[in-house]
Short mmCIF file of C-alpha atoms and ligand atoms in Angstrom, two decimals:
data_model
loop_
_atom_site.label_atom_id
_atom_site.label_comp_id
_atom_site.label_asym_id
_atom_site.label_seq_id
_atom_site.Cartn_x
_atom_site.Cartn_y
_atom_site.Cartn_z
CA MET A 1 129.09 123.41 117.79
CA ASN A 2 132.82 123.80 118.21
CA ASP A 3 135.21 125.95 116.13
CA GLU A 4 136.70 123.04 114.42
CA ALA A 5 133.42 121.63 113.22
CA ALA A 6 132.35 125.13 111.97
CA PHE A 7 135.24 124.98 109.20
CA LEU A 8 134.62 121.51 108.04
CA PRO A 9 132.89 121.23 104.65
CA ARG A 10 129.23 120.28 104.88
CA ILE A 11 128.66 117.10 102.93
CA PRO A 12 125.05 115.57 102.88
CA VAL A 13 124.76 112.05 104.40
CA ILE A 14 122.44 109.12 103.75
CA ALA A 15 121.92 105.85 105.81
CA CYS A 16 121.86 102.50 103.82
CA HIS A 17 118.22 101.10 103.87
CA GLU A 18 119.61 97.45 104.16
CA CYS A 19 122.53 97.73 106.60
CA GLY A 20 121.86 101.11 108.53
CA LEU A 21 125.57 102.52 107.60
CA ILE A 22 125.60 106.20 107.47
CA GLN A 23 127.55 107.36 104.38
CA ARG A 24 128.37 110.77 102.64
CA MET A 25 126.61 111.51 99.50
CA ARG A 26 128.74 112.53 96.67
CA PRO A 27 127.75 114.01 93.22
CA LEU A 28 127.29 111.44 90.50
CA ALA A 29 127.45 111.48 86.70
CA ALA A 30 124.06 111.39 85.03
CA GLY A 31 122.70 107.81 84.92
CA ALA A 32 125.13 106.53 87.57
CA ARG A 33 124.11 105.06 90.85
CA ALA A 34 125.88 105.06 94.45
CA CYS A 35 126.03 101.69 96.26
CA CYS A 36 126.60 101.06 99.93
CA VAL A 37 130.29 100.42 100.58
CA ARG A 38 129.29 97.84 103.12
CA CYS A 39 126.39 95.76 101.84
CA GLY A 40 126.21 96.77 98.14
CA ALA A 41 122.48 98.12 98.19
CA VAL A 42 121.85 100.82 95.82
CA LEU A 43 121.70 104.14 97.96
CA TYR A 44 120.56 106.56 95.18
CA ARG A 45 120.92 107.33 91.39
CA GLU A 46 121.48 110.35 89.39
CA ARG A 47 118.52 111.01 87.08
CA PRO A 48 118.88 114.26 85.21
CA ASP A 49 115.64 116.23 84.63
CA SER A 50 113.71 113.48 86.72
CA LEU A 51 110.61 115.16 87.75
CA GLN A 52 109.96 116.54 84.26
CA ARG A 53 110.30 113.25 82.61
CA VAL A 54 108.28 111.46 85.18
CA LEU A 55 105.45 113.98 84.82
CA MET A 56 105.48 113.54 80.99
CA LEU A 57 105.51 109.69 81.12
CA SER A 58 102.75 109.61 83.79
CA ILE A 59 100.35 111.69 81.52
CA ALA A 60 101.10 109.30 78.65
CA ALA A 61 100.50 106.30 80.91
CA LEU A 62 97.10 107.69 81.97
CA ILE A 63 96.02 108.02 78.36
CA LEU A 64 97.11 104.46 77.76
CA PHE A 65 95.34 103.31 81.06
CA VAL A 66 91.99 104.55 79.72
CA LEU A 67 92.57 102.98 76.42
CA ALA A 68 93.53 99.56 77.92
CA HIS A 69 90.33 99.57 79.95
CA ALA A 70 87.86 100.97 77.33
CA PHE A 71 88.65 98.57 74.43
CA PRO A 72 88.22 94.68 74.14
CA PHE A 73 91.21 92.83 75.49
CA MET A 74 90.87 89.34 73.84
CA THR A 75 88.24 87.24 72.12
CA PHE A 76 87.94 83.56 72.63
CA ARG A 77 86.37 81.47 69.73
CA LEU A 78 85.20 77.76 70.16
CA GLU A 79 82.76 75.77 68.27
CA GLY A 80 81.32 78.86 66.49
CA ARG A 81 80.75 80.54 69.77
CA GLU A 82 82.78 83.63 70.95
CA GLN A 83 83.39 85.21 74.13
CA LEU A 84 84.75 88.81 74.34
CA SER A 85 86.72 90.08 77.44
CA THR A 86 87.87 93.34 78.66
CA LEU A 87 90.69 93.84 81.23
CA LEU A 88 88.12 93.98 83.90
CA SER A 89 86.12 90.79 82.83
CA GLY A 90 88.36 88.66 84.98
CA VAL A 91 87.42 90.74 88.14
CA ILE A 92 83.68 90.35 87.14
CA GLY A 93 83.97 86.62 86.45
CA LEU A 94 85.56 85.96 89.91
CA PHE A 95 83.19 88.10 91.49
CA ARG A 96 80.15 86.13 90.06
CA ALA A 97 81.96 82.78 90.88
CA GLY A 98 81.66 83.98 94.64
CA MET A 99 85.54 84.38 94.75
CA TRP A 100 85.24 87.95 95.90
CA PRO A 101 88.81 88.06 97.74
CA LEU A 102 90.40 87.08 94.44
CA ALA A 103 88.31 89.60 92.56
CA VAL A 104 89.43 92.30 94.86
CA LEU A 105 93.05 91.31 94.77
CA VAL A 106 93.06 91.24 90.78
CA LEU A 107 91.37 94.55 90.58
CA CYS A 108 93.62 96.33 93.13
CA ALA A 109 97.03 94.89 91.68
CA ALA A 110 96.29 95.10 87.91
CA SER A 111 94.15 98.18 87.74
CA LEU A 112 93.50 100.19 90.90
CA ILE A 113 96.80 100.58 92.39
CA PRO A 114 98.59 101.38 89.13
CA LEU A 115 95.91 104.08 88.67
CA LEU A 116 96.38 105.37 92.04
CA LYS A 117 100.14 105.53 91.45
CA LEU A 118 99.60 107.56 88.19
CA LEU A 119 97.10 109.87 89.88
CA GLY A 120 99.50 110.27 92.74
CA ASN A 121 102.45 111.03 90.41
CA LEU A 122 100.59 113.80 88.96
CA PHE A 123 99.21 115.09 92.34
CA VAL A 124 102.85 115.38 93.48
CA LEU A 125 104.60 116.54 90.34
CA LEU A 126 102.18 119.12 88.98
CA PRO A 127 102.28 121.46 92.13
CA LEU A 128 106.26 120.93 92.31
CA ARG A 129 106.45 122.00 88.44
CA PHE A 130 104.76 125.07 89.49
CA GLY A 131 107.10 125.79 92.42
CA HIS A 132 104.43 125.01 95.09
CA ALA A 133 104.90 122.21 97.50
CA PRO A 134 102.28 121.90 100.36
CA PRO A 135 102.84 119.25 103.19
CA VAL A 136 100.05 117.02 101.72
CA VAL A 137 102.25 116.50 98.59
CA ALA A 138 104.95 115.05 100.99
CA ARG A 139 102.40 112.79 102.47
CA VAL A 140 101.05 111.44 99.14
CA PHE A 141 104.62 110.91 97.85
CA ARG A 142 105.36 108.76 100.97
CA TRP A 143 102.28 106.69 100.17
CA LEU A 144 103.19 106.36 96.69
CA GLU A 145 106.35 104.35 97.88
CA VAL A 146 104.19 102.06 100.13
CA ILE A 147 101.85 101.07 97.44
CA HIS A 148 104.49 100.70 94.75
CA PRO A 149 105.11 96.88 95.37
CA TRP A 150 101.32 96.21 94.98
CA ALA A 151 101.15 97.63 91.48
CA MET A 152 101.59 94.30 89.38
CA MET A 153 100.77 95.07 85.93
CA GLU A 154 103.87 93.39 84.58
CA VAL A 155 103.19 90.21 86.58
CA TYR A 156 99.54 90.31 85.16
CA LEU A 157 100.97 90.60 81.63
CA LEU A 158 102.96 87.32 82.34
CA GLY A 159 99.52 85.75 83.46
CA VAL A 160 97.97 86.87 80.10
CA ILE A 161 100.80 85.17 78.38
CA VAL A 162 100.63 81.95 80.20
CA ALA A 163 96.75 81.92 79.68
CA TYR A 164 97.16 82.62 76.04
CA VAL A 165 99.68 79.74 75.53
CA LYS A 166 97.38 77.46 77.43
CA LEU A 167 94.45 78.24 75.27
CA THR A 168 96.03 78.26 71.90
CA ASP A 169 95.70 74.64 71.65
CA LEU A 170 92.01 74.58 72.62
CA ALA A 171 90.53 77.39 70.66
CA ARG A 172 91.11 80.58 68.64
CA LEU A 173 92.31 83.67 70.43
CA GLU A 174 92.31 87.24 69.14
CA LEU A 175 94.04 90.02 70.78
CA GLY A 176 92.38 93.41 71.07
CA ILE A 177 93.40 96.96 70.96
CA ALA A 178 93.63 97.04 74.84
CA VAL A 179 96.40 94.35 74.83
CA TYR A 180 98.56 96.68 72.94
CA ALA A 181 97.58 99.65 75.09
CA PHE A 182 98.40 97.59 78.15
CA VAL A 183 101.65 96.45 76.94
CA ALA A 184 102.55 100.13 76.09
CA LEU A 185 101.24 101.24 79.40
CA ILE A 186 103.49 98.76 81.30
CA VAL A 187 106.58 100.07 79.29
CA VAL A 188 105.86 103.65 79.96
CA MET A 189 105.26 102.99 83.58
CA ILE A 190 108.52 101.12 83.94
CA ALA A 191 110.19 103.94 82.14
CA ALA A 192 108.54 106.49 84.67
CA ASP A 193 109.70 104.38 87.69
CA ALA A 194 113.26 104.21 86.29
CA ALA A 195 113.18 107.96 85.70
CA LEU A 196 112.23 108.77 89.18
CA ASP A 197 114.71 110.27 91.63
CA PRO A 198 112.91 110.77 94.97
CA ARG A 199 115.82 113.01 96.23
CA GLN A 200 114.66 115.63 93.85
CA VAL A 201 111.23 115.62 95.35
CA TRP A 202 112.39 115.35 99.12
CA ARG A 203 115.02 118.24 98.42
CA ARG A 204 111.87 120.53 98.04
CA PHE A 205 110.76 119.93 101.52
CA GLY A 206 114.11 120.37 103.18
CA ALA A 207 117.85 119.85 102.69
CA GLN A 208 119.40 116.42 103.20
CA ALA A 209 121.25 116.28 106.77
CA SER A 210 124.92 116.95 106.26
CA THR A 211 128.23 116.66 108.14
CA PRO A 212 129.48 117.51 110.74
CA LEU A 213 126.92 115.58 112.50
CA PRO A 214 125.91 116.11 116.30
CA PRO A 215 128.16 114.48 118.82
CA ALA A 216 127.26 110.72 119.47
CA ALA A 217 127.32 110.96 123.18
CA THR A 218 124.06 112.98 123.42
CA THR A 219 122.34 111.90 120.24
CA THR A 220 121.73 108.64 118.06
CA LEU A 221 121.36 108.91 114.25
CA TRP A 222 118.23 107.46 112.91
CA SER A 223 117.27 107.33 109.26
CA CYS A 224 113.68 108.02 107.77
CA HIS A 225 112.64 104.99 105.81
CA ALA A 226 110.26 107.24 103.63
CA CYS A 227 112.57 110.13 102.73
CA ASP A 228 116.01 108.92 103.60
CA GLN A 229 116.56 111.90 105.86
CA VAL A 230 119.15 111.21 108.65
CA VAL A 231 117.74 112.69 111.83
CA ALA A 232 119.61 113.10 115.24
CA VAL A 233 117.47 111.90 117.91
CA ARG A 234 118.21 112.88 121.64
CA ARG A 235 118.81 109.84 123.64
CA PRO A 236 116.16 110.50 126.26
CA ALA A 237 113.62 110.80 123.38
CA LEU A 238 114.31 107.22 122.19
CA HIS A 239 111.16 105.80 123.72
CA ARG A 240 108.92 108.52 122.62
CA ALA A 241 107.37 108.57 119.12
CA VAL A 242 109.57 110.72 116.86
CA ALA A 243 108.37 111.98 113.49
CA CYS A 244 110.69 112.73 110.58
CA PRO A 245 110.99 116.68 110.38
CA ARG A 246 111.05 116.58 106.66
CA CYS A 247 108.25 114.06 105.45
CA GLY A 248 106.35 113.49 108.72
CA ALA A 249 106.82 109.64 108.74
CA ARG A 250 107.23 108.08 112.11
CA LEU A 251 110.70 107.21 112.84
CA HIS A 252 112.20 104.11 114.41
CA HIS A 253 115.68 102.85 115.01
CA ARG A 254 114.58 99.43 113.49
CA LYS A 255 111.32 98.47 112.36
CA PRO A 256 109.42 97.66 115.77
CA GLY A 257 108.83 94.01 116.50
CA SER A 258 110.38 93.02 113.27
CA LEU A 259 111.43 89.37 114.16
CA GLY A 260 108.25 88.49 115.81
CA ARG A 261 105.92 89.80 113.24
CA THR A 262 108.16 88.15 110.39
CA ALA A 263 108.03 84.86 112.33
CA ALA A 264 104.27 84.97 112.87
CA LEU A 265 103.76 85.88 109.24
CA VAL A 266 105.83 83.12 108.02
CA SER A 267 104.11 80.46 110.14
CA ALA A 268 100.68 81.64 108.83
CA ALA A 269 102.06 81.32 105.32
CA VAL A 270 103.44 77.94 105.92
CA ILE A 271 100.15 76.55 107.20
CA LEU A 272 98.19 77.96 104.15
CA TYR A 273 100.70 76.68 101.71
CA LEU A 274 99.16 73.18 102.28
CA PRO A 275 95.52 73.88 101.19
CA ALA A 276 97.22 76.14 98.45
CA ASN A 277 98.88 73.18 97.11
CA LEU A 278 96.37 70.49 97.81
CA LEU A 279 93.08 72.07 96.88
CA PRO A 280 92.09 72.73 93.25
CA VAL A 281 93.00 76.24 91.97
CA MET A 282 90.65 75.93 89.04
CA THR A 283 88.11 73.62 87.37
CA VAL A 284 88.29 73.08 83.51
CA ILE A 285 84.56 72.01 82.44
CA SER A 286 84.61 70.85 78.83
CA PHE A 287 81.49 69.22 77.34
CA GLY A 288 79.99 68.79 80.67
CA GLN A 289 82.96 66.95 82.33
CA GLY A 290 84.96 68.75 84.85
CA HIS A 291 88.71 68.43 85.60
CA PRO A 292 89.87 69.95 88.81
CA ASP A 293 93.47 71.37 88.75
CA THR A 294 95.98 71.93 91.60
CA ILE A 295 99.01 74.07 90.93
CA LEU A 296 101.21 70.94 90.33
CA SER A 297 98.75 69.18 88.17
CA GLY A 298 98.41 72.32 86.12
CA VAL A 299 102.19 72.19 85.75
CA LYS A 300 102.27 68.62 84.71
CA ALA A 301 99.32 69.30 82.13
CA LEU A 302 101.61 71.82 80.60
CA ILE A 303 104.38 69.47 80.39
CA GLY A 304 102.29 66.77 78.92
CA ALA A 305 101.13 69.34 76.17
CA GLY A 306 104.73 70.01 75.45
CA MET A 307 104.75 73.51 76.60
CA TRP A 308 108.02 73.26 78.43
CA PRO A 309 108.97 76.98 78.87
CA VAL A 310 105.50 77.94 80.26
CA ALA A 311 105.51 74.89 82.46
CA LEU A 312 108.87 76.02 83.94
CA LEU A 313 107.87 79.48 84.41
CA VAL A 314 104.75 78.55 86.25
CA PHE A 315 106.70 76.00 88.23
CA PHE A 316 109.18 78.62 89.19
CA ALA A 317 106.74 81.38 90.04
CA SER A 318 104.27 79.18 91.78
CA ILE A 319 106.13 76.61 93.60
CA THR A 320 109.95 77.50 93.83
CA VAL A 321 109.62 81.22 94.60
CA PRO A 322 107.02 80.68 97.64
CA VAL A 323 109.27 77.98 98.98
CA LEU A 324 112.49 79.94 98.64
CA LYS A 325 110.71 82.91 100.46
CA LEU A 326 109.43 80.89 103.26
CA VAL A 327 112.72 79.06 103.77
CA GLY A 328 114.83 82.26 103.28
CA LEU A 329 112.64 84.23 105.63
CA THR A 330 112.83 81.42 108.31
CA PHE A 331 116.65 81.25 107.95
CA LEU A 332 117.23 85.14 108.16
CA THR A 333 114.94 85.33 111.32
CA VAL A 334 116.56 82.43 113.07
CA SER A 335 120.11 83.75 112.12
CA VAL A 336 119.28 87.10 113.45
CA ARG A 337 117.67 85.91 116.62
CA ARG A 338 120.82 83.62 117.38
CA GLY A 339 123.06 86.46 116.82
CA SER A 340 124.77 84.87 113.96
CA SER A 341 127.78 86.78 112.32
CA TRP A 342 127.87 84.69 109.31
CA ARG A 343 128.32 86.25 105.94
CA PRO A 344 126.12 89.30 106.63
CA ARG A 345 126.65 90.59 103.00
CA ASP A 346 125.18 87.32 101.46
CA ARG A 347 122.35 87.32 103.94
CA THR A 348 121.49 90.87 102.97
CA LEU A 349 121.66 89.77 99.22
CA LEU A 350 119.40 86.81 100.02
CA TYR A 351 117.04 89.34 101.47
CA ARG A 352 116.96 91.55 98.63
CA ILE A 353 116.36 88.56 96.31
CA ILE A 354 113.33 87.61 98.42
CA GLU A 355 112.02 90.90 98.52
CA SER A 356 112.18 91.52 94.76
CA VAL A 357 111.01 88.09 93.41
CA GLY A 358 107.84 87.80 95.84
CA ARG A 359 105.29 89.44 93.69
CA TRP A 360 105.95 87.28 90.51
CA SER A 361 104.16 84.32 92.39
CA MET A 362 100.92 86.16 91.59
CA VAL A 363 101.26 84.86 87.94
CA ASP A 364 99.02 81.85 88.62
CA ILE A 365 96.16 83.95 90.23
CA PHE A 366 96.21 86.34 87.41
CA MET A 367 96.17 83.47 84.64
CA ILE A 368 93.16 81.95 86.46
CA SER A 369 91.22 85.28 86.37
CA ILE A 370 91.97 85.63 82.66
CA LEU A 371 90.89 81.93 82.03
CA VAL A 372 87.65 82.47 84.03
CA ALA A 373 86.87 85.55 82.00
CA LEU A 374 87.61 84.12 78.61
CA VAL A 375 86.42 80.58 78.83
CA ASN A 376 82.68 80.97 79.81
CA LEU A 377 80.70 79.09 77.14
CA GLY A 378 78.36 77.10 79.36
CA THR A 379 78.71 73.30 79.02
CA ILE A 380 81.03 73.50 75.90
CA ALA A 381 83.88 74.95 77.94
CA THR A 382 83.90 76.85 81.20
CA ILE A 383 86.80 77.45 83.71
CA GLU A 384 85.80 78.00 87.30
CA PRO A 385 88.16 79.13 90.02
CA GLY A 386 88.72 76.84 92.95
CA VAL A 387 89.23 77.46 96.72
CA GLY A 388 92.89 76.57 96.47
CA ALA A 389 93.45 79.78 94.50
CA ILE A 390 92.31 81.97 97.52
CA ALA A 391 94.99 80.11 99.91
CA PHE A 392 97.55 80.46 97.26
CA ALA A 393 96.99 84.19 97.02
CA ALA A 394 96.88 84.58 100.65
CA VAL A 395 100.31 82.86 100.94
CA VAL A 396 101.84 85.20 98.34
CA ILE A 397 100.39 88.25 100.10
CA ILE A 398 101.28 87.19 103.58
CA THR A 399 105.03 86.39 102.43
CA MET A 400 105.15 89.82 100.70
CA ILE A 401 104.06 91.43 104.02
CA ALA A 402 106.44 89.12 105.90
CA SER A 403 109.52 90.07 103.88
CA HIS A 404 108.52 93.76 104.27
CA SER A 405 108.36 93.32 108.13
CA PHE A 406 111.84 91.98 108.27
CA ASP A 407 114.48 94.65 108.93
CA PRO A 408 117.77 93.67 107.35
CA ARG A 409 119.62 96.14 109.30
CA LEU A 410 119.20 93.67 112.27
CA ILE A 411 121.72 91.34 110.30
CA TRP A 412 124.44 94.12 110.61
CA ASP A 413 123.67 95.20 114.22
CA ARG A 414 125.55 92.46 115.78
CA GLN A 415 128.71 93.08 113.43
CA GLU A 416 128.41 96.82 114.69
CA THR A 417 128.25 95.79 118.41
CA ARG A 418 131.26 93.65 118.04
CA HIS A 419 133.19 96.33 116.27
CA ALA A 420 132.30 98.87 118.79
CA ARG A 421 133.45 96.66 121.66
CA ARG A 422 136.82 95.88 120.23
CA PRO A 423 138.65 99.05 121.22
CA THR A 424 137.08 99.31 124.60
CA ARG A 425 138.34 95.68 125.34
CA ARG A 426 141.98 96.59 124.32
CA ALA A 427 141.84 99.83 126.39
ZN1 ZN B 501 124.44 98.96 103.20
ZN1 ZN B 502 111.15 111.48 106.17
#
């Protein structure tokens, strides 16, 4: 390091997740957030007393989780008969109907992954609370970030609401204690997510890299996707596997094979989109007669019954969002592959929207699981899941993985090379 650099103040730096720009970190007021100057993505938030609050909220959530699973969820009454269901009845019903892929999906998204998240929070925060931070804590915290988008309790709740509205005309429904515990659980978990400031965890495992940064001639700066550390990688090491010195995650300049993987997954989802919409997602059997329903005919039935808001919601979640995702990801992949420099900020925003709305398409799948659990009264009224539901769930999962595979920083790489070339040309 030269003498001049030694006198410069050391300011921590962070790389934007979405455009890759390295920026200085500044202290923020409580509750404030810092956004990327180039693409507008949120870089970090200031959450006072974050770890203590998340720990308390996670303990409260764990108690609510037990209550939500131990008590009756809903009771369905029709023609003097009643069917009681718990949160896990839908999973059991799907399993009995031979739809084990859907059973596993609903179990994971609505119960298992949220539980793992809560236990993981406690596993990370309890040792930190007592000033102890073994490396396994860093690894678990890294995995919590990976499973986060797959915990879909709030989407499940929306599925419950849709199922409730659909059934109110048909029969009498009673809400159990578990519904209230489940709603409280979702509120507490959202509060815990909002209170979490990951920087406060990572700081315990090593300081954030700061300026002055090493000279660019011999090194290149990579950002760790897990802990946001900026790492100077020596150029000869570029093609070797490099691990983040702070959290141990494997480092890459850009997600490897991003465009190819995204394109392959989008193609698979497009193919599955046909059976997802053409095959019945469920069959309603009432008084011995069966009526198979596709996604679209389900929406039509809701409109026919005058349930406009719910029909619009299901239409948006099950038809608009998957199409938007497939068209959007195709557009992003093609535009990056063609080296387009058209509106990078807007394309990044499009990616951000695709990434955040994807999971809400699962509403229909959750609704079906709830209907299957509740309406199980033999020939009087029974709802059976259809093969189309498996294809539809596959479309949602594959597009979620596809949007995760896409690296939005590729949108900006072309702008960077253009700017880097400009002075050379003038010289
Ligand atoms: Zn950015
Ligand atoms: Zn890291």
